[in-house]
């Protein structure tokens, strides 16, 4: 609930996971049936294709363009069986980001009934003003799931805690699939304290920005 209040969403619009990895798996098992497919970029976070294939689905991998997601090509790769479309923004492993204009165009054109999963594991490191505003589409009642994690800038990877934000109807369905007791109390307490530590957040951003010069 602390995270929900920080980002001004209802507790019913947020789901905690054993890292955002678990939330990717839950989203796939909730919304994709065997024989369905999911669209994603390549190379990108490997868990997307692994989760889809483990669920009996087909991972449609679209090559990057200039080291970032080619969102127009990803739209063209959608089939009648597509249930999910994954976007890592910024991308892992290339560190590139998609702009507001690119993302807004995809959200305007994508077919109803496809859940757009926006993995923002590295969003705290973004400095550009053109970064895509996923929350605008969440507020617009779109089929979108925004994933964030405490594993990167907060340094809590070993404790395994992440969260997803979506409309209540989407979160309700995901909670039916999520295993009970998936987040331990130590991880929850550490995450709450990490949110309060704005000094660490600022220092981590500054250190990362200095590293970009290399």
PDB file of C-alpha atoms in Angstrom:
ATOM      1  CA  UNK A   1       0.000   0.000   0.000  1.00  0.00           C
ATOM      2  CA  UNK A   2       2.957   2.321   0.614  1.00  0.00           C
ATOM      3  CA  UNK A   3       4.066   2.052  -3.017  1.00  0.00           C
ATOM      4  CA  UNK A   4       0.473   2.547  -4.177  1.00  0.00           C
ATOM      5  CA  UNK A   5       0.225   5.810  -2.237  1.00  0.00           C
ATOM      6  CA  UNK A   6       3.570   7.042  -3.593  1.00  0.00           C
ATOM      7  CA  UNK A   7       2.486   6.674  -7.206  1.00  0.00           C
ATOM      8  CA  UNK A   8      -1.159   7.570  -6.565  1.00  0.00           C
ATOM      9  CA  UNK A   9      -2.886   4.381  -7.599  1.00  0.00           C
ATOM     10  CA  UNK A  10      -5.427   2.326  -5.710  1.00  0.00           C
ATOM     11  CA  UNK A  11      -4.138  -0.765  -3.852  1.00  0.00           C
ATOM     12  CA  UNK A  12      -6.525  -2.694  -6.125  1.00  0.00           C
ATOM     13  CA  UNK A  13      -4.474  -1.515  -9.116  1.00  0.00           C
ATOM     14  CA  UNK A  14      -1.155  -2.918  -7.922  1.00  0.00           C
ATOM     15  CA  UNK A  15       0.242  -6.436  -7.563  1.00  0.00           C
ATOM     16  CA  UNK A  16       3.474  -7.483  -5.866  1.00  0.00           C
ATOM     17  CA  UNK A  17       5.676 -10.212  -7.230  1.00  0.00           C
ATOM     18  CA  UNK A  18       8.739 -12.220  -6.285  1.00  0.00           C
ATOM     19  CA  UNK A  19      10.677  -9.896  -8.523  1.00  0.00           C
ATOM     20  CA  UNK A  20       9.137  -8.601 -11.734  1.00  0.00           C
ATOM     21  CA  UNK A  21      10.156 -11.956 -13.256  1.00  0.00           C
ATOM     22  CA  UNK A  22       7.304 -13.611 -11.401  1.00  0.00           C
ATOM     23  CA  UNK A  23       4.866 -10.979 -12.635  1.00  0.00           C
ATOM     24  CA  UNK A  24       5.893 -11.649 -16.237  1.00  0.00           C
ATOM     25  CA  UNK A  25       5.193 -15.332 -15.670  1.00  0.00           C
ATOM     26  CA  UNK A  26       1.859 -14.584 -13.965  1.00  0.00           C
ATOM     27  CA  UNK A  27       0.758 -12.306 -16.805  1.00  0.00           C
ATOM     28  CA  UNK A  28       1.571 -14.987 -19.359  1.00  0.00           C
ATOM     29  CA  UNK A  29      -0.231 -17.737 -17.446  1.00  0.00           C
ATOM     30  CA  UNK A  30      -3.231 -15.469 -16.876  1.00  0.00           C
ATOM     31  CA  UNK A  31      -3.808 -14.156 -20.385  1.00  0.00           C
ATOM     32  CA  UNK A  32      -2.126 -16.593 -22.791  1.00  0.00           C
ATOM     33  CA  UNK A  33      -3.402 -20.090 -23.567  1.00  0.00           C
ATOM     34  CA  UNK A  34      -1.443 -22.865 -25.330  1.00  0.00           C
ATOM     35  CA  UNK A  35      -1.308 -22.025 -29.026  1.00  0.00           C
ATOM     36  CA  UNK A  36      -1.551 -18.259 -28.488  1.00  0.00           C
ATOM     37  CA  UNK A  37       1.390 -15.991 -29.212  1.00  0.00           C
ATOM     38  CA  UNK A  38       3.146 -12.969 -27.757  1.00  0.00           C
ATOM     39  CA  UNK A  39       5.178 -10.317 -29.565  1.00  0.00           C
ATOM     40  CA  UNK A  40       8.489  -9.039 -28.216  1.00  0.00           C
ATOM     41  CA  UNK A  41      11.753  -7.494 -29.391  1.00  0.00           C
ATOM     42  CA  UNK A  42      15.041  -9.340 -29.869  1.00  0.00           C
ATOM     43  CA  UNK A  43      17.395  -9.044 -28.164  1.00  0.00           C
ATOM     44  CA  UNK A  44      15.488  -8.080 -25.056  1.00  0.00           C
ATOM     45  CA  UNK A  45      14.858  -9.546 -21.608  1.00  0.00           C
ATOM     46  CA  UNK A  46      15.032 -13.334 -22.070  1.00  0.00           C
ATOM     47  CA  UNK A  47      12.299 -14.105 -19.532  1.00  0.00           C
ATOM     48  CA  UNK A  48       9.570 -12.946 -21.937  1.00  0.00           C
ATOM     49  CA  UNK A  49      10.161 -15.720 -24.460  1.00  0.00           C
ATOM     50  CA  UNK A  50      10.938 -18.287 -21.772  1.00  0.00           C
ATOM     51  CA  UNK A  51       7.637 -17.652 -19.974  1.00  0.00           C
ATOM     52  CA  UNK A  52       5.626 -17.737 -23.204  1.00  0.00           C
ATOM     53  CA  UNK A  53       7.201 -20.977 -24.393  1.00  0.00           C
ATOM     54  CA  UNK A  54       6.782 -22.601 -20.973  1.00  0.00           C
ATOM     55  CA  UNK A  55       3.054 -21.816 -21.185  1.00  0.00           C
ATOM     56  CA  UNK A  56       2.765 -23.487 -24.580  1.00  0.00           C
ATOM     57  CA  UNK A  57       2.671 -20.251 -26.547  1.00  0.00           C
ATOM     58  CA  UNK A  58       4.704 -18.914 -29.456  1.00  0.00           C
ATOM     59  CA  UNK A  59       7.199 -16.095 -28.918  1.00  0.00           C
ATOM     60  CA  UNK A  60       7.278 -13.814 -31.974  1.00  0.00           C
ATOM     61  CA  UNK A  61      10.614 -12.005 -31.756  1.00  0.00           C
ATOM     62  CA  UNK A  62      11.055  -8.818 -33.788  1.00  0.00           C
ATOM     63  CA  UNK A  63      14.635  -7.578 -34.412  1.00  0.00           C
ATOM     64  CA  UNK A  64      15.689  -4.282 -32.886  1.00  0.00           C
ATOM     65  CA  UNK A  65      16.182  -1.280 -35.132  1.00  0.00           C
ATOM     66  CA  UNK A  66      19.086   1.012 -34.236  1.00  0.00           C
ATOM     67  CA  UNK A  67      19.394  -0.968 -30.982  1.00  0.00           C
ATOM     68  CA  UNK A  68      15.861  -0.183 -29.804  1.00  0.00           C
ATOM     69  CA  UNK A  69      12.358  -1.629 -30.161  1.00  0.00           C
ATOM     70  CA  UNK A  70      10.919  -1.233 -33.652  1.00  0.00           C
ATOM     71  CA  UNK A  71       7.366  -0.647 -32.442  1.00  0.00           C
ATOM     72  CA  UNK A  72       5.904  -0.331 -35.941  1.00  0.00           C
ATOM     73  CA  UNK A  73       7.388  -3.694 -36.926  1.00  0.00           C
ATOM     74  CA  UNK A  74       6.111  -5.201 -33.689  1.00  0.00           C
ATOM     75  CA  UNK A  75       2.609  -3.986 -34.531  1.00  0.00           C
ATOM     76  CA  UNK A  76       2.911  -5.593 -37.953  1.00  0.00           C
ATOM     77  CA  UNK A  77       3.941  -8.873 -36.305  1.00  0.00           C
ATOM     78  CA  UNK A  78       0.662  -9.114 -34.371  1.00  0.00           C
ATOM     79  CA  UNK A  79      -1.534 -12.057 -35.408  1.00  0.00           C
ATOM     80  CA  UNK A  80      -5.125 -13.045 -34.585  1.00  0.00           C
ATOM     81  CA  UNK A  81      -3.646 -15.248 -31.842  1.00  0.00           C
ATOM     82  CA  UNK A  82      -1.596 -12.498 -30.184  1.00  0.00           C
ATOM     83  CA  UNK A  83      -2.545 -11.962 -26.537  1.00  0.00           C
ATOM     84  CA  UNK A  84       0.468 -10.043 -25.189  1.00  0.00           C
ATOM     85  CA  UNK A  85       3.023  -7.557 -26.468  1.00  0.00           C
ATOM     86  CA  UNK A  86       6.156  -6.954 -24.378  1.00  0.00           C
ATOM     87  CA  UNK A  87       8.111  -3.693 -24.375  1.00  0.00           C
ATOM     88  CA  UNK A  88      11.220  -3.204 -22.240  1.00  0.00           C
ATOM     89  CA  UNK A  89      11.632   0.549 -21.882  1.00  0.00           C
ATOM     90  CA  UNK A  90      14.525   1.190 -21.423  1.00  0.00           C
ATOM     91  CA  UNK A  91      15.527  -2.009 -23.171  1.00  0.00           C
ATOM     92  CA  UNK A  92      17.602  -4.711 -21.536  1.00  0.00           C
ATOM     93  CA  UNK A  93      20.371  -5.265 -22.715  1.00  0.00           C
ATOM     94  CA  UNK A  94      20.866  -2.256 -25.026  1.00  0.00           C
ATOM     95  CA  UNK A  95      19.786   0.551 -22.674  1.00  0.00           C
ATOM     96  CA  UNK A  96      17.846   2.346 -25.415  1.00  0.00           C
ATOM     97  CA  UNK A  97      14.407   3.853 -24.898  1.00  0.00           C
ATOM     98  CA  UNK A  98      11.289   4.440 -26.953  1.00  0.00           C
ATOM     99  CA  UNK A  99       9.842   7.941 -27.090  1.00  0.00           C
ATOM    100  CA  UNK A 100       6.404   9.258 -26.207  1.00  0.00           C
ATOM    101  CA  UNK A 101       5.559   9.664 -29.886  1.00  0.00           C
ATOM    102  CA  UNK A 102       6.536   6.088 -30.752  1.00  0.00           C
ATOM    103  CA  UNK A 103       4.740   4.577 -27.793  1.00  0.00           C
ATOM    104  CA  UNK A 104       1.600   6.685 -28.220  1.00  0.00           C
ATOM    105  CA  UNK A 105       1.391   5.602 -31.860  1.00  0.00           C
ATOM    106  CA  UNK A 106       1.566   1.943 -30.870  1.00  0.00           C
ATOM    107  CA  UNK A 107      -1.120   2.366 -28.225  1.00  0.00           C
ATOM    108  CA  UNK A 108      -3.426   4.094 -30.707  1.00  0.00           C
ATOM    109  CA  UNK A 109      -3.065   1.340 -33.279  1.00  0.00           C
ATOM    110  CA  UNK A 110      -2.899  -1.846 -31.231  1.00  0.00           C
ATOM    111  CA  UNK A 111      -5.921  -4.106 -31.348  1.00  0.00           C
ATOM    112  CA  UNK A 112      -8.239  -4.309 -28.359  1.00  0.00           C
ATOM    113  CA  UNK A 113      -7.743  -7.450 -26.307  1.00  0.00           C
ATOM    114  CA  UNK A 114      -3.939  -7.442 -26.442  1.00  0.00           C
ATOM    115  CA  UNK A 115      -2.269  -6.717 -23.109  1.00  0.00           C
ATOM    116  CA  UNK A 116       0.731  -4.412 -23.537  1.00  0.00           C
ATOM    117  CA  UNK A 117       3.308  -5.300 -20.876  1.00  0.00           C
ATOM    118  CA  UNK A 118       5.694  -2.378 -20.338  1.00  0.00           C
ATOM    119  CA  UNK A 119       8.757  -3.470 -18.392  1.00  0.00           C
ATOM    120  CA  UNK A 120      10.185  -0.330 -16.778  1.00  0.00           C
ATOM    121  CA  UNK A 121      12.849  -2.014 -14.650  1.00  0.00           C
ATOM    122  CA  UNK A 122      15.351   0.730 -15.499  1.00  0.00           C
ATOM    123  CA  UNK A 123      13.028   3.726 -15.715  1.00  0.00           C
ATOM    124  CA  UNK A 124      14.602   5.436 -12.669  1.00  0.00           C
ATOM    125  CA  UNK A 125      17.797   5.861 -14.697  1.00  0.00           C
ATOM    126  CA  UNK A 126      16.117   7.745 -17.559  1.00  0.00           C
ATOM    127  CA  UNK A 127      17.187  11.370 -18.006  1.00  0.00           C
ATOM    128  CA  UNK A 128      15.638  12.224 -21.384  1.00  0.00           C
ATOM    129  CA  UNK A 129      12.443  14.276 -21.528  1.00  0.00           C
ATOM    130  CA  UNK A 130      11.012  12.221 -24.412  1.00  0.00           C
ATOM    131  CA  UNK A 131      10.586   9.050 -22.352  1.00  0.00           C
ATOM    132  CA  UNK A 132       7.244   7.353 -23.044  1.00  0.00           C
ATOM    133  CA  UNK A 133       4.481   8.072 -20.513  1.00  0.00           C
ATOM    134  CA  UNK A 134       2.974   4.654 -19.798  1.00  0.00           C
ATOM    135  CA  UNK A 135       0.849   6.029 -16.951  1.00  0.00           C
ATOM    136  CA  UNK A 136      -1.078   8.214 -19.372  1.00  0.00           C
ATOM    137  CA  UNK A 137      -2.385   5.074 -21.035  1.00  0.00           C
ATOM    138  CA  UNK A 138      -3.020   3.342 -17.727  1.00  0.00           C
ATOM    139  CA  UNK A 139      -5.157   6.331 -16.708  1.00  0.00           C
ATOM    140  CA  UNK A 140      -6.906   6.080 -20.054  1.00  0.00           C
ATOM    141  CA  UNK A 141      -8.172   2.601 -19.123  1.00  0.00           C
ATOM    142  CA  UNK A 142      -6.021   0.858 -21.714  1.00  0.00           C
ATOM    143  CA  UNK A 143      -5.052  -2.814 -21.577  1.00  0.00           C
ATOM    144  CA  UNK A 144      -1.605  -2.092 -20.177  1.00  0.00           C
ATOM    145  CA  UNK A 145       0.483  -3.648 -17.407  1.00  0.00           C
ATOM    146  CA  UNK A 146       3.405  -1.568 -16.117  1.00  0.00           C
ATOM    147  CA  UNK A 147       6.167  -3.528 -14.384  1.00  0.00           C
ATOM    148  CA  UNK A 148       8.742  -2.057 -12.025  1.00  0.00           C
ATOM    149  CA  UNK A 149      11.268  -3.573  -9.660  1.00  0.00           C
ATOM    150  CA  UNK A 150      13.404  -2.961  -6.608  1.00  0.00           C
ATOM    151  CA  UNK A 151      16.248  -5.031  -8.111  1.00  0.00           C
ATOM    152  CA  UNK A 152      18.016  -2.282 -10.061  1.00  0.00           C
ATOM    153  CA  UNK A 153      18.459   1.241  -8.703  1.00  0.00           C
ATOM    154  CA  UNK A 154      17.301   0.216  -5.211  1.00  0.00           C
ATOM    155  CA  UNK A 155      19.826  -2.656  -5.062  1.00  0.00           C
ATOM    156  CA  UNK A 156      17.426  -5.260  -3.639  1.00  0.00           C
ATOM    157  CA  UNK A 157      17.800  -7.945  -6.319  1.00  0.00           C
ATOM    158  CA  UNK A 158      18.570 -10.669  -3.782  1.00  0.00           C
ATOM    159  CA  UNK A 159      15.344 -10.033  -1.872  1.00  0.00           C
ATOM    160  CA  UNK A 160      13.174 -10.539  -4.982  1.00  0.00           C
ATOM    161  CA  UNK A 161      10.430  -7.922  -4.998  1.00  0.00           C
ATOM    162  CA  UNK A 162       8.764  -6.078  -7.850  1.00  0.00           C
ATOM    163  CA  UNK A 163       5.339  -4.715  -8.648  1.00  0.00           C
ATOM    164  CA  UNK A 164       2.859  -4.341 -11.468  1.00  0.00           C
ATOM    165  CA  UNK A 165       0.309  -1.591 -12.108  1.00  0.00           C
ATOM    166  CA  UNK A 166      -2.829  -2.091 -14.184  1.00  0.00           C
ATOM    167  CA  UNK A 167      -6.568  -1.595 -14.161  1.00  0.00           C
ATOM    168  CA  UNK A 168      -8.309  -3.392 -11.311  1.00  0.00           C
ATOM    169  CA  UNK A 169      -9.867  -5.973 -13.637  1.00  0.00           C
ATOM    170  CA  UNK A 170      -6.432  -7.034 -14.896  1.00  0.00           C
ATOM    171  CA  UNK A 171      -4.925  -7.173 -11.403  1.00  0.00           C
ATOM    172  CA  UNK A 172      -7.871  -9.225 -10.125  1.00  0.00           C
ATOM    173  CA  UNK A 173      -7.316 -11.860 -12.811  1.00  0.00           C
ATOM    174  CA  UNK A 174      -3.574 -11.994 -12.138  1.00  0.00           C
ATOM    175  CA  UNK A 175      -4.152 -12.463  -8.412  1.00  0.00           C
ATOM    176  CA  UNK A 176      -6.157 -15.602  -9.192  1.00  0.00           C
ATOM    177  CA  UNK A 177      -2.989 -17.108 -10.695  1.00  0.00           C
ATOM    178  CA  UNK A 178      -0.416 -15.733  -8.239  1.00  0.00           C
ATOM    179  CA  UNK A 179       0.714 -18.157  -5.553  1.00  0.00           C
ATOM    180  CA  UNK A 180      -0.072 -17.123  -1.960  1.00  0.00           C
ATOM    181  CA  UNK A 181       2.711 -15.896   0.347  1.00  0.00           C
ATOM    182  CA  UNK A 182       4.952 -15.035  -2.621  1.00  0.00           C
ATOM    183  CA  UNK A 183       6.631 -12.027  -0.967  1.00  0.00           C
ATOM    184  CA  UNK A 184       8.519 -12.440   2.299  1.00  0.00           C
ATOM    185  CA  UNK A 185       8.252  -9.895   5.094  1.00  0.00           C
ATOM    186  CA  UNK A 186      11.931  -8.889   4.929  1.00  0.00           C
ATOM    187  CA  UNK A 187      11.593  -7.940   1.251  1.00  0.00           C
ATOM    188  CA  UNK A 188       8.445  -5.943   1.971  1.00  0.00           C
ATOM    189  CA  UNK A 189      10.080  -4.001   4.800  1.00  0.00           C
ATOM    190  CA  UNK A 190      13.225  -3.352   2.768  1.00  0.00           C
ATOM    191  CA  UNK A 191      11.168  -2.077  -0.170  1.00  0.00           C
ATOM    192  CA  UNK A 192       9.264   0.357   2.048  1.00  0.00           C
ATOM    193  CA  UNK A 193      12.505   1.713   3.512  1.00  0.00           C
ATOM    194  CA  UNK A 194      14.081   1.935   0.043  1.00  0.00           C
ATOM    195  CA  UNK A 195      11.259   4.183  -1.128  1.00  0.00           C
ATOM    196  CA  UNK A 196      12.073   6.580   1.703  1.00  0.00           C
ATOM    197  CA  UNK A 197      15.801   6.705   0.901  1.00  0.00           C
ATOM    198  CA  UNK A 198      15.808   9.472  -1.678  1.00  0.00           C
ATOM    199  CA  UNK A 199      19.480  10.227  -0.959  1.00  0.00           C
ATOM    200  CA  UNK A 200      20.538   6.775  -2.185  1.00  0.00           C
ATOM    201  CA  UNK A 201      18.323   7.173  -5.245  1.00  0.00           C
ATOM    202  CA  UNK A 202      19.925  10.505  -6.132  1.00  0.00           C
ATOM    203  CA  UNK A 203      23.474   9.174  -5.644  1.00  0.00           C
ATOM    204  CA  UNK A 204      22.762   6.094  -7.753  1.00  0.00           C
ATOM    205  CA  UNK A 205      21.447   8.218 -10.596  1.00  0.00           C
ATOM    206  CA  UNK A 206      24.463  10.523 -10.441  1.00  0.00           C
ATOM    207  CA  UNK A 207      26.876   7.582 -10.445  1.00  0.00           C
ATOM    208  CA  UNK A 208      25.128   6.001 -13.404  1.00  0.00           C
ATOM    209  CA  UNK A 209      25.148   9.275 -15.338  1.00  0.00           C
ATOM    210  CA  UNK A 210      28.905   9.625 -14.789  1.00  0.00           C
ATOM    211  CA  UNK A 211      29.373   6.105 -16.106  1.00  0.00           C
ATOM    212  CA  UNK A 212      27.562   6.951 -19.332  1.00  0.00           C
ATOM    213  CA  UNK A 213      30.508   9.100 -20.411  1.00  0.00           C
ATOM    214  CA  UNK A 214      32.492   5.895 -20.930  1.00  0.00           C
TER     215      UNK A 214
END
